[in-house]
Amino acid sequence: MTDRDTSIGTPDHGVGELWGDVLDRFLSRRGFLKASAALGAATAASGLALNAPAADAAGLDFTPIPGDPPDADRLVVAPGYRMQVLIRWGDPILPGGEPWSPERQSAEMQERQFGYNCDFVGYLPLPYGSNNPNRGLLVVNHEYTNPELMFANFSLSRLTREQADIQIAAHGISVVEVERRPDGTWRYVPNSPYNRRITANTPIQLTGPAAGHPWLVTSQDPTGSWVLGTLNNCAGGKTPWGTVLSGEENFNGYFDNAGQIPTSDPRRASMNRYGIPTGMGRYQWSRYHDRFDVAKEPNESFKHGWVVEIDPYDPTSTPKKRTALGRRKNEAATYAINPDGRLAIYIGDDERFDYAYKFVPTGRFNPNNRAANMDLLDSGTLYVAKFNDDGTGQWLPLVWGEGPLTPANGFGSQADILINTRQAADALGATKMDRPEDFEWNPVNGKVYLVLTNNSDRGAPGRAGPDAANPRPNNRAGHIIEITEANNDVTATTFTWNIFILAGRPSDPTSWYAGYPKDRVSTLGAPDNIVFDQLGNMWVGTDGASSAVQLNDGLFAVPLEGSERGHLQQFFSAVAGAEVCGPEFNTDETTLFLAVQHPGEDGTVENPISTWPDGLPYPRPSVITIVAENGGRIGMAGSTGRQAASRPTGGLGDLFRNLLP
Ligand code: FEO
Ligand code: CA
Ligand code: CA
Ligand code: CA
């Protein structure tokens, strides 16, 4: 969900002085980290080192675009590239689905159509196990709904059952087959046997240590082991075994009336920590469905806030909420892997002053037996990050019986810890971050990147002040932290870290682009979702640049290594009101899939600020494709589109296959 940082005015807490202190500490630490990085590189035995790019060759070769002002209702891409809408909210994907029209919406039809507010986009090649760049499955999260842009004259106080049910059906996840035609353009395949809609009404299993916990028992489910629906699916990640992890983020807003639970009931404190509304919330589906009314179903909200694993290659499979990974406002869940097949799953909890997590499964990835991997995420160790001011850090285990995580402090079992992950992390003294969003491992340089969107409350009265990892008070533009796991082992319990980018206008004295000359970078504001290309460059989409830096959201590319490190350049700009999600490449990186989420947000059908993509006052969240006019690799096809691209082939699939015995 867009959580625009709308605070205004200048900070009132001595930015200059604080900033100077923090910068001193941070820059002196850089010297230390550079020295230790050199030492690490010299002794690295990991196969990852073989994939590192030449020191100064990041491969990026495109002409950057300037940012667009926030009222510009157009898409812009770098010269030499073509954009196309691939699939829009309401496009029919299942048999019986009809083309969307504003007057003929129904829940039954929406269940056969592409959902609203597309966020995560994953390309999974067809058939399974191939590296096919031309045909695959797109898995797309549908995070939330904007009823004021879906229905004419919408009024929450006059919400109808049909409007509620259409929104329920517009949430969740879509799986849709896509293919590249001989002319190089992409289309989705209506009625493919792989196509699927998972909605806020689809039966989903709860697995792992918290399944069956008394707090998960409802009148619908006396076993505490299944639930109807997945909510607020924001970003996500693909696993090496071809499943998708989808993060349930702001699930709290779907529930009403937590104030009816007595404060003496321990469930009430938990609801408060997760922000379940005490009165009526933002969607008010409880007016037609009791499960969203906490007064009637006090445990239903505990069945949400999990990471959901789905198998897009099996349209009959039951999605699973993996409770071992903990419960929070999951931005995403992304994997990292060691050469021996041991894994880590990184997860950000997107709330001001919340935490960054890592889950290490007990088992290993088995590249020769897909079925053996399908329940890997049901057992393992969950950790939360502590960032020390000296550039070191620890992964603190959230393990029952250890430290303060005991019955004396209200934790009677591991399941209690998982349901109340935030309180357990509070008890351990984890580092309060500036809205942890995408948190991803870069298989090329072996480092892990934590994207922090913003936090205007940092340093506000009564709130946590700046620290080395969150160094700016009133952090309106966000930042990106670079983490090196000890010995490049993704299961390590210690790490070192440094700040990669402090976003903001280059003229802002507190912005910092890895030391790159700021007169040569584009303006990044409110970084959110990232992906890495096969040379290891980071591509970063933004959510909330309009309030952070007064520009439309966009997509940017930035090298992480060599003399171009920090040279961030804008590749794409979205329409008014939209954030940029996905981002995702096909396997040969000649196509970029982007989600244009909530175009026109802050407008209404009656007073639209965007009419994209159809020219109607109903803007439609859509996934687009971007290809180079010369068919070359995205971002590397030259500034005119005439230059031939030259890069090694082989997708991420090849990469981890190469790493494994
Ligand atoms: Fe759904 Fe944290 O963005
Ligand atoms: Ca968002
Ligand atoms: Ca997001
Ligand atoms: Ca990502």
mmCIF file of C-alpha atoms and ligand atoms in Angstrom, residues 1-2 119 143 234-235 249 330-332 350 435 437-438 453 527-529 543 579-581 597, ligand 3:
data_model
loop_
_atom_site.group_PDB
_atom_site.id
_atom_site.type_symbol
_atom_site.label_atom_id
_atom_site.label_comp_id
_atom_site.label_asym_id
_atom_site.label_seq_id
_atom_site.Cartn_x
_atom_site.Cartn_y
_atom_site.Cartn_z
ATOM 1 C CA MET A 1 0.000 0.000 0.000
ATOM 2 C CA THR A 2 1.224 3.442 -0.652
ATOM 3 C CA ASP A 119 2.632 -5.013 -7.073
ATOM 4 C CA GLU A 143 -2.106 -5.492 -3.055
ATOM 5 C CA CYS A 234 2.641 -6.453 -1.651
ATOM 6 C CA ALA A 235 6.038 -7.520 -2.967
ATOM 7 C CA GLU A 249 1.581 -6.448 4.205
ATOM 8 C CA ASN A 330 5.622 -8.323 5.092
ATOM 9 C CA GLU A 331 6.879 -6.202 2.278
ATOM 10 C CA ALA A 332 8.310 -9.240 0.527
ATOM 11 C CA ASP A 350 7.161 -2.154 6.399
ATOM 12 C CA ARG A 435 10.260 1.327 6.886
ATOM 13 C CA GLU A 437 10.784 -2.560 2.147
ATOM 14 C CA ASP A 438 12.420 -4.862 -0.386
ATOM 15 C CA THR A 453 11.391 3.948 1.968
ATOM 16 C CA PRO A 527 12.985 3.673 -2.941
ATOM 17 C CA ASP A 528 10.837 0.560 -2.589
ATOM 18 C CA ASN A 529 11.256 -2.506 -4.830
ATOM 19 C CA ASP A 543 6.776 4.592 -4.080
ATOM 20 C CA GLU A 579 4.047 3.780 -7.849
ATOM 21 C CA VAL A 580 6.414 1.546 -9.800
ATOM 22 C CA CYS A 581 6.454 -2.120 -8.783
ATOM 23 C CA GLN A 597 0.266 0.418 -9.373
HETATM 24 CA CA CA B 3 6.088 -1.811 -1.654
#
